[in-house]
Short mmCIF file of C-alpha atoms in Angstrom, two decimals:
data_model
loop_
_atom_site.label_atom_id
_atom_site.label_comp_id
_atom_site.label_asym_id
_atom_site.label_seq_id
_atom_site.Cartn_x
_atom_site.Cartn_y
_atom_site.Cartn_z
CA ASP E 1177 12.64 22.36 1.36
CA LEU E 1178 10.83 18.50 1.76
CA ILE E 1179 8.74 18.98 4.24
CA LEU E 1180 7.31 21.84 2.98
CA LYS E 1181 6.20 20.43 -0.07
CA VAL E 1182 4.73 18.09 1.26
CA MET E 1183 3.26 19.47 4.10
CA GLY E 1184 1.56 21.99 1.66
CA THR E 1185 -0.43 19.13 -0.30
CA MET E 1186 -2.83 18.73 2.92
CA PRO E 1187 -5.85 20.58 3.70
CA SER E 1188 -5.54 21.15 7.24
CA PRO E 1189 -3.02 20.81 10.01
CA ARG E 1190 -5.15 17.75 11.66
CA GLU E 1191 -4.41 15.85 8.14
CA ALA E 1192 -0.84 17.06 8.82
CA ARG E 1193 -0.52 15.47 11.52
CA GLN E 1194 -2.41 12.24 10.78
CA PHE E 1195 0.37 12.04 7.88
CA LEU E 1196 2.99 12.58 10.47
CA SER E 1197 2.09 10.34 12.16
CA LYS E 1198 1.29 7.90 10.00
CA PHE E 1199 4.45 7.81 8.21
CA SER E 1200 7.34 8.56 10.93
CA PRO E 1201 9.36 6.23 12.62
CA THR E 1202 7.92 4.68 15.76
CA THR E 1203 9.66 5.48 19.06
CA THR E 1204 10.79 3.61 21.56
CA THR E 1205 11.48 4.09 25.12
CA THR E 1206 14.55 3.32 26.93
CA THR E 1207 14.92 2.50 30.63
CA THR E 1208 17.53 2.77 33.15
CA ALA E 1209 19.90 -0.45 33.17
CA ARG E 1210 19.88 -2.48 35.99
CA ALA E 1211 22.08 -5.26 37.31
CA ALA E 1212 21.12 -8.80 36.19
CA PRO E 1213 22.29 -12.59 36.62
CA ALA E 1214 23.86 -13.81 33.24
CA PRO E 1215 20.89 -13.76 30.61
CA SER E 1216 20.04 -17.21 28.80
CA ALA E 1217 20.22 -18.88 25.59
CA THR E 1218 16.68 -18.07 25.45
CA GLN E 1219 17.27 -14.10 26.73
CA LYS E 1220 19.77 -13.55 24.39
CA LYS E 1221 18.27 -14.90 21.62
CA GLY E 1222 15.40 -11.79 22.54
CA ASP E 1223 18.13 -9.15 22.68
CA THR E 1224 19.01 -9.82 19.61
CA ASP E 1225 15.85 -10.04 17.86
CA PHE E 1226 14.85 -7.04 19.75
CA VAL E 1227 18.48 -4.87 17.87
CA ASP E 1228 16.93 -6.55 14.92
CA THR E 1229 13.72 -4.54 15.38
CA LEU E 1230 15.39 -1.37 16.42
CA LEU E 1231 17.47 -0.99 13.58
CA TRP E 1232 14.80 -2.37 10.93
CA PRO E 1233 14.03 1.12 8.84
CA THR E 1234 9.95 0.99 8.53
CA ASP E 1235 7.13 -0.75 8.11
CA HIS E 1236 5.22 1.01 6.19
CA LEU E 1237 5.15 -0.04 2.34
CA ALA E 1238 4.67 1.91 -0.90
CA LEU E 1239 3.53 -1.64 -3.52
CA ILE E 1240 3.99 0.21 -7.06
CA LYS E 1241 3.73 -0.73 -10.45
CA LEU E 1242 5.52 1.69 -13.19
CA GLU E 1243 4.03 0.95 -16.75
CA GLY E 1244 5.90 2.70 -19.61
CA PRO E 1245 7.75 3.60 -21.57
CA PHE E 1246 9.20 6.71 -19.93
CA LYS E 1247 11.24 8.76 -21.38
CA LYS E 1248 14.93 9.78 -19.65
CA PRO E 1249 13.57 12.83 -18.23
CA ASP E 1250 10.33 11.43 -17.05
CA LEU E 1251 12.26 7.80 -15.09
CA ALA E 1252 14.36 10.42 -13.48
CA ALA E 1253 11.20 12.22 -11.66
CA ILE E 1254 9.85 8.92 -10.95
CA ALA E 1255 12.34 7.40 -9.43
CA ASN E 1256 13.27 10.98 -7.33
CA THR E 1257 9.54 10.76 -6.18
CA LEU E 1258 10.50 6.90 -4.90
CA VAL E 1259 13.77 8.35 -3.08
CA GLN E 1260 11.79 11.52 -2.00
CA LEU E 1261 8.73 8.90 -0.13
CA GLN E 1262 11.50 6.70 1.50
CA ARG E 1263 12.75 9.84 3.56
CA LEU E 1264 9.62 10.53 4.44
CA GLY E 1265 9.57 7.32 5.65
CA LEU E 1266 6.98 5.28 3.35
CA MET E 1267 9.78 2.61 1.27
CA SER E 1268 8.46 1.28 -2.50
CA VAL E 1269 8.48 -2.11 -3.50
CA VAL E 1270 8.55 -1.54 -7.28
CA MET E 1271 7.18 -3.44 -10.28
CA LEU E 1272 8.00 -2.02 -13.89
CA ASP E 1273 6.05 -2.86 -16.60
CA ASN E 1274 6.42 -2.14 -20.74
CA GLN E 1275 4.14 -3.09 -23.28
CA THR E 1276 7.27 -2.72 -26.13
CA TRP E 1277 8.57 -5.72 -24.30
CA TRP E 1278 6.54 -8.15 -26.01
CA GLN E 1279 6.97 -6.66 -29.54
CA GLU E 1280 7.27 -9.63 -32.66
CA THR E 1281 11.09 -9.10 -33.36
CA GLY E 1282 11.58 -12.07 -35.65
CA GLY E 1283 14.16 -13.45 -33.88
CA LEU E 1284 14.84 -16.64 -33.04
CA ASP E 1285 14.32 -16.65 -29.42
CA GLN E 1286 11.49 -13.86 -28.44
CA ALA E 1287 11.93 -14.41 -24.96
CA ALA E 1288 15.47 -14.13 -24.03
CA GLU E 1289 15.07 -10.77 -26.26
CA THR E 1290 11.73 -10.00 -23.55
CA ARG E 1291 13.68 -10.80 -20.92
CA GLN E 1292 16.94 -8.56 -21.92
CA ARG E 1293 14.31 -5.87 -22.58
CA MET E 1294 13.75 -6.63 -19.11
CA MET E 1295 16.11 -6.76 -17.52
CA LYS E 1296 17.42 -2.86 -19.54
CA ASP E 1297 14.87 -1.14 -18.08
CA MET E 1298 14.99 -2.70 -14.48
CA LEU E 1299 18.80 -1.70 -14.92
CA GLU E 1300 18.04 1.93 -15.89
CA LEU E 1301 15.35 3.06 -13.51
CA VAL E 1302 18.01 1.78 -10.32
CA GLU E 1303 20.36 3.89 -11.88
CA GLN E 1304 18.55 6.47 -11.65
CA ILE E 1305 17.47 6.33 -8.07
CA GLU E 1306 20.72 6.18 -6.90
CA LYS E 1307 21.81 9.18 -8.92
CA SER E 1308 18.79 10.97 -7.27
CA GLY E 1309 20.71 9.80 -3.62
CA GLY E 1310 19.36 6.57 -2.78
CA LYS E 1311 19.66 2.53 -3.13
CA ALA E 1312 17.92 0.52 -5.32
CA ARG E 1313 18.90 -3.41 -5.78
CA PRO E 1314 17.25 -5.44 -9.22
CA VAL E 1315 15.40 -8.58 -8.47
CA SER E 1316 15.18 -10.49 -10.86
CA GLU E 1317 14.52 -13.84 -9.50
CA ASP E 1318 13.84 -16.14 -6.97
CA ILE E 1319 10.78 -14.20 -5.88
CA PHE E 1320 7.69 -15.92 -8.77
CA GLU E 1321 6.98 -19.52 -9.68
CA ALA E 1322 5.66 -20.19 -13.03
CA PRO E 1323 3.51 -23.25 -13.33
CA PRO E 1324 5.98 -26.62 -15.28
CA HIS E 1325 4.60 -26.29 -18.49
CA ARG E 1326 4.73 -22.53 -18.82
CA ARG E 1327 6.22 -22.23 -22.21
CA PRO E 1328 8.50 -18.66 -23.31
CA GLY E 1329 6.55 -16.93 -25.24
CA HIS E 1330 3.12 -18.08 -23.51
CA ASP E 1331 2.08 -14.33 -22.17
CA ARG E 1332 2.47 -12.85 -25.13
CA ILE E 1333 -0.80 -10.03 -25.69
CA ALA E 1334 -3.30 -11.43 -28.42
CA GLN E 1335 -3.97 -10.16 -31.86
CA PRO E 1336 -7.51 -8.91 -32.26
CA GLN E 1337 -8.91 -12.08 -34.39
CA GLN E 1338 -7.85 -13.62 -30.81
CA LEU E 1339 -10.66 -11.90 -29.17
CA GLN E 1340 -13.27 -14.23 -30.77
CA GLN E 1341 -12.11 -17.54 -29.21
CA PRO E 1342 -13.29 -18.07 -25.40
CA HIS E 1343 -11.32 -17.32 -22.54
CA GLU E 1344 -9.57 -19.78 -20.70
CA PRO E 1345 -8.24 -18.63 -17.40
CA SER E 1346 -4.74 -18.81 -17.18
CA ASP E 1347 -2.54 -20.76 -15.00
CA GLU E 1348 -1.29 -18.23 -12.00
CA VAL E 1349 1.91 -17.24 -11.07
CA THR E 1350 2.79 -17.34 -7.18
CA ILE E 1351 5.52 -16.54 -4.84
CA ARG E 1352 7.51 -18.67 -4.05
CA PRO E 1353 8.71 -19.65 -0.46
CA GLY E 1354 9.41 -16.60 1.43
CA LEU E 1355 10.45 -13.35 -0.02
CA CYS E 1356 14.02 -13.39 1.74
CA PRO E 1357 15.85 -10.86 -1.56
CA ILE E 1358 12.73 -8.66 -0.85
CA GLN E 1359 13.07 -8.70 2.80
CA SER E 1360 16.88 -8.42 2.27
CA CYS E 1361 16.50 -4.80 0.73
CA LEU E 1362 14.75 -3.53 2.86
CA LYS E 1363 16.44 -3.71 6.31
CA LEU E 1364 19.79 -2.38 4.05
CA GLN E 1365 16.53 0.35 2.44
CA GLN E 1366 17.26 -0.59 -0.77
CA ILE E 1367 14.38 0.22 -3.03
CA PRO E 1368 14.08 -3.54 -4.49
CA VAL E 1369 12.98 -3.25 -8.41
CA MET E 1370 11.24 -6.26 -9.96
CA ILE E 1371 10.75 -7.56 -13.05
CA PRO E 1372 7.81 -9.68 -14.26
CA MET E 1373 10.22 -13.14 -14.26
CA ALA E 1374 9.19 -16.41 -12.72
CA THR E 1375 11.15 -19.59 -12.85
CA THR E 1376 9.52 -22.66 -13.63
CA THR E 1377 9.92 -26.36 -11.62
CA SER E 1378 12.54 -27.54 -14.02
CA SER E 1379 14.60 -24.41 -13.26
CA HIS E 1380 13.71 -21.90 -16.96
CA ARG E 1381 13.03 -18.65 -16.41
CA VAL E 1382 10.04 -17.21 -18.59
CA PRO E 1383 8.75 -13.97 -18.72
CA VAL E 1384 5.37 -13.48 -17.45
CA GLN E 1385 2.33 -11.06 -17.49
CA SER E 1386 3.47 -8.38 -14.97
CA ASN E 1387 -0.41 -8.15 -13.48
CA GLU E 1388 0.28 -11.51 -12.61
CA ALA E 1389 3.07 -11.33 -11.19
CA LEU E 1390 1.49 -7.93 -9.18
CA VAL E 1391 -1.43 -9.85 -7.99
CA ALA E 1392 0.71 -12.75 -6.39
CA LEU E 1393 2.85 -10.40 -4.79
CA ALA E 1394 -0.15 -8.29 -3.43
CA LYS E 1395 -1.90 -11.24 -2.47
CA TYR E 1396 1.36 -12.37 -0.89
CA MET E 1397 1.80 -9.17 1.61
CA GLY E 1398 -1.21 -8.90 2.26
CA SER E 1399 -1.39 -12.46 4.21
CA THR E 1400 1.31 -11.89 6.14
CA VAL E 1401 -0.48 -9.50 8.77
CA GLN E 1402 -0.85 -11.66 10.80
CA GLN E 1403 2.95 -12.70 11.12
CA ASP E 1404 4.67 -11.76 14.07
CA SER E 1405 6.73 -8.61 14.23
CA VAL E 1406 9.80 -9.40 15.57
CA PRO E 1407 12.08 -10.30 13.22
CA PRO E 1408 13.69 -13.84 13.13
CA PRO E 1409 17.10 -14.64 13.79
CA SER E 1410 19.85 -14.48 10.49
CA GLY E 1411 19.24 -17.31 8.50
CA ALA E 1412 16.13 -18.75 9.78
CA GLY E 1413 12.56 -18.71 9.30
CA GLN E 1414 11.30 -17.16 6.09
CA HIS E 1415 8.91 -14.04 7.10
CA GLY E 1416 11.64 -11.80 8.11
CA HIS E 1417 10.18 -8.77 10.03
CA GLY E 1418 6.39 -8.27 10.38
CA PRO E 1419 3.71 -7.85 8.43
CA LEU E 1420 4.12 -6.61 4.57
CA VAL E 1421 0.87 -5.16 3.95
CA PRO E 1422 1.72 -2.27 2.03
CA MET E 1423 -0.06 1.44 3.16
CA ARG E 1424 -0.18 2.15 -0.48
CA LEU E 1425 -0.13 0.30 -3.92
CA VAL E 1426 0.22 3.02 -6.94
CA VAL E 1427 -0.35 2.84 -10.84
CA VAL E 1428 1.95 4.94 -12.35
CA ASN E 1429 1.26 5.30 -16.10
CA THR E 1430 1.93 7.86 -19.17
CA THR E 1431 -1.69 8.91 -19.31
CA GLY E 1432 -3.11 8.15 -14.79
CA GLY E 1433 -6.20 6.16 -14.66
CA ILE E 1434 -6.76 2.68 -14.00
CA PRO E 1435 -5.33 0.01 -16.62
CA LEU E 1436 -7.70 -1.78 -18.79
CA THR E 1437 -6.32 -5.43 -18.50
CA ARG E 1438 -4.06 -7.19 -21.06
CA SER E 1439 -4.83 -10.82 -19.90
CA ASN E 1440 -7.90 -11.08 -21.90
CA GLY E 1441 -5.61 -10.50 -25.25
CA ILE E 1442 -7.09 -6.52 -24.64
CA ASP E 1443 -4.38 -3.94 -25.64
CA GLY E 1444 -5.46 -0.29 -24.93
CA PRO E 1445 -4.81 2.66 -23.18
CA THR E 1446 -6.29 3.49 -19.22
CA HIS E 1447 -9.51 4.50 -18.18
CA CYS E 1448 -10.37 6.80 -15.43
CA PHE E 1449 -14.03 6.00 -14.41
CA VAL E 1450 -14.95 2.32 -12.53
CA ASN E 1451 -18.05 0.70 -13.85
CA LEU E 1452 -19.12 -0.11 -10.96
CA LYS E 1453 -22.35 -2.59 -12.89
CA ASP E 1454 -19.33 -4.82 -14.18
CA GLU E 1455 -16.03 -4.14 -12.15
CA TYR E 1456 -17.55 -3.87 -8.33
CA GLY E 1457 -17.34 -7.56 -7.45
CA ALA E 1458 -13.20 -7.83 -8.84
CA ILE E 1459 -12.60 -4.30 -7.14
CA LEU E 1460 -13.96 -5.45 -3.82
CA ASP E 1461 -11.91 -8.84 -4.00
CA ASP E 1462 -8.73 -6.61 -4.87
CA LEU E 1463 -9.10 -4.39 -1.94
CA ASP E 1464 -9.58 -7.54 0.63
CA HIS E 1465 -5.69 -8.10 0.16
CA MET E 1466 -5.06 -4.64 1.53
CA ASP E 1467 -5.83 -2.89 4.65
CA SER E 1468 -9.07 -0.74 5.04
CA ILE E 1469 -7.36 2.38 5.55
CA SER E 1470 -4.62 2.04 2.52
CA ALA E 1471 -5.21 3.56 -0.14
CA PRO E 1472 -4.37 2.15 -3.76
CA LEU E 1473 -3.72 5.01 -6.20
CA ALA E 1474 -3.43 5.14 -10.21
CA LYS E 1475 -1.84 8.39 -11.73
CA SER E 1476 0.27 9.78 -13.71
CA TYR E 1477 4.24 9.76 -13.73
CA ARG E 1478 3.39 13.78 -14.14
CA SER E 1479 1.70 14.15 -11.18
CA ASP E 1480 4.49 13.07 -8.32
CA LEU E 1481 3.00 14.92 -4.80
CA ALA E 1482 -0.51 12.51 -5.84
CA MET E 1483 1.41 9.57 -4.68
CA ILE E 1484 0.81 11.08 -1.01
CA LYS E 1485 -2.56 13.28 -1.26
CA GLU E 1486 -5.67 11.34 -1.18
CA ASN E 1487 -7.55 14.55 -1.20
CA PRO E 1488 -10.00 13.85 -3.55
CA LYS E 1489 -10.72 17.64 -4.78
CA VAL E 1490 -6.67 18.60 -6.17
CA MET E 1491 -5.80 14.91 -7.44
CA LEU E 1492 -6.79 15.81 -10.96
CA ALA E 1493 -6.03 12.69 -13.05
CA THR E 1494 -5.34 10.51 -10.55
CA THR E 1495 -8.34 7.28 -9.21
CA VAL E 1496 -8.05 6.94 -5.92
CA LEU E 1497 -10.05 3.32 -4.79
CA ARG E 1498 -10.21 2.57 -0.92
CA SER E 1499 -11.89 -0.31 0.95
CA GLY E 1500 -13.01 1.67 3.76
CA LEU E 1501 -14.67 1.92 6.74
CA ASP E 1502 -18.33 0.04 7.87
CA ILE E 1503 -20.22 3.75 9.45
CA PHE E 1504 -22.76 3.46 12.24
CA THR E 1505 -25.10 5.79 13.73
CA PHE E 1506 -26.00 6.48 17.42
CA ARG E 1507 -28.75 9.33 17.29
CA ASN E 1508 -30.10 11.01 20.60
CA SER E 1509 -28.16 9.60 23.27
CA LEU E 1510 -24.96 7.81 23.69
CA GLU E 1511 -26.25 4.57 24.14
CA GLY E 1512 -24.63 1.79 22.58
CA LEU E 1513 -21.03 3.76 22.62
CA ASP E 1514 -17.82 2.47 24.17
CA LEU E 1515 -17.08 5.73 26.12
CA ARG E 1516 -13.60 4.98 27.50
CA ARG E 1517 -13.01 4.55 23.43
CA LEU E 1518 -14.21 7.07 22.42
CA GLN E 1519 -12.55 8.90 25.18
CA GLY E 1520 -9.39 7.67 23.65
CA LEU E 1521 -10.23 8.33 20.29
CA LEU E 1522 -10.74 12.04 21.21
CA GLU E 1523 -7.87 12.46 22.66
CA SER E 1524 -5.48 10.82 20.42
CA SER E 1525 -7.33 13.62 18.00
CA PHE E 1526 -6.64 16.22 19.93
CA GLY E 1527 -3.28 16.08 21.35
CA LYS E 1528 -4.60 16.62 25.03
CA PRO E 1529 -5.87 14.60 27.89
CA MET E 1530 -10.27 15.62 28.52
CA ASP E 1531 -12.45 16.14 31.57
CA ALA E 1532 -14.55 12.70 30.00
CA GLU E 1533 -17.09 12.39 32.86
CA GLY E 1534 -17.52 16.15 32.86
CA PHE E 1535 -17.74 16.33 28.71
CA TYR E 1536 -20.31 13.28 28.30
CA ALA E 1537 -22.44 15.03 31.75
CA ARG E 1538 -22.51 18.69 29.20
CA ILE E 1539 -23.69 16.34 26.65
CA GLN E 1540 -25.91 13.17 27.77
CA ASP E 1541 -29.14 15.39 26.84
CA ARG E 1542 -27.29 17.65 24.05
CA THR E 1543 -26.86 14.59 21.59
CA LYS E 1544 -28.35 14.54 18.53
CA THR E 1545 -26.25 12.08 15.87
CA VAL E 1546 -22.83 10.04 16.82
CA ILE E 1547 -21.46 8.87 13.35
CA LEU E 1548 -18.63 6.24 14.22
CA ALA E 1549 -16.39 4.78 11.82
CA GLY E 1550 -15.21 1.63 12.38
CA GLN E 1551 -16.17 -0.87 14.99
CA ASP E 1552 -12.49 0.02 16.35
CA TYR E 1553 -13.83 3.64 16.44
CA MET E 1554 -11.23 4.69 13.88
CA GLY E 1555 -12.97 7.87 13.78
CA ALA E 1556 -16.57 9.81 14.91
CA ALA E 1557 -18.47 12.78 14.55
CA ILE E 1558 -20.06 14.20 16.86
CA VAL E 1559 -23.34 16.46 16.19
CA THR E 1560 -25.16 18.44 19.71
CA ARG E 1561 -27.70 20.76 20.31
CA GLU E 1562 -26.27 24.22 21.33
CA GLY E 1563 -27.81 27.33 21.81
CA GLY E 1564 -31.26 26.20 22.15
CA THR E 1565 -33.67 23.86 24.41
CA LEU E 1566 -33.01 20.49 25.35
CA ARG E 1567 -34.30 17.35 23.58
CA ASP E 1568 -38.26 16.90 25.66
CA PRO E 1569 -37.88 12.99 25.72
CA THR E 1570 -41.62 12.94 26.51
CA ARG E 1571 -42.17 14.26 23.25
CA GLY E 1572 -39.58 11.82 21.32
CA GLU E 1573 -39.22 14.81 19.03
CA LEU E 1574 -35.85 17.58 18.70
CA GLY E 1575 -35.66 20.77 20.54
CA GLY E 1576 -33.73 23.51 19.55
CA ARG E 1577 -31.45 23.68 17.19
CA LEU E 1578 -27.88 22.60 15.85
#
């Protein structure tokens, strides 16, 4: 039922195959064992790393921010969606946020009360995930690091009268060396559920804005793309298994749309449009931390399948942003194209070998336009003239018809 539900969201069989190939676990081939001399210590280490690679559940990650407060049935629906995504091969790394955390109650220790609210929400989501048949682990420390002078209450939402004051850039929250708790969760197929709690160099635990923590986490995960894909032995190294670059960046809230920034003291709803004049540079900077084909989404908790779909025609309130690929256009000939790489793209797209020599000979004089997506040949569209006369090279004009 789950697979049928997912396949029903796809506009075409080809996109369905692309989805399955993107999120299915990578297959490995086996060879017949042969007698060999006793392995050396280096060989044993390599064998251990290879086994760890096979046991690693998935490399497909989604960085998900949940902006509450959510009612209990809605939280249960979100937890069920996270479990379904895991079954499909997309592992979630969850960051929680809730505007009610920062409400003033008149207590003596406001920071302690904020921490209690954060812990309560975190444990509730973990419980709902496990009720849905999944596994989750609360992660409340050893991830984020705050400046030593960061004080409890530093991140409270500014009052309206404070908005008139010049904005001073806040000190950035950073990632502590290594992400061992998160990597441990992923290897055990547990969904890490985090709260924006940072530790100062003086060992004080202080709550910080979720947006700050999320940006720090996204930057770190995006920087791991250059790291080796083989996990280090247990207890050695800090990078764990492979790159942690998320394939999805999802913001789930009660309304859908892009959340308004609260770091400047602005508290309010979300918006479903992008002001390119004002926000284009910031969006490009954010997307630069992700893969070119990764899709950040901003969605309502009611549209659970929007975490999977990427077709804007059926996404309603969900907002999709993507860095995208460079587009190159070749007109009237195949000159300038890497025909071998184009052949590889066509064969992988249609799932069968092609007679490259015969194909290129046929379209050589019929080529109208070739549109290439990405310098590494991620996609292509070939337009040829059919049913009419061929191009007249002496006139430099187009003959026939499309």
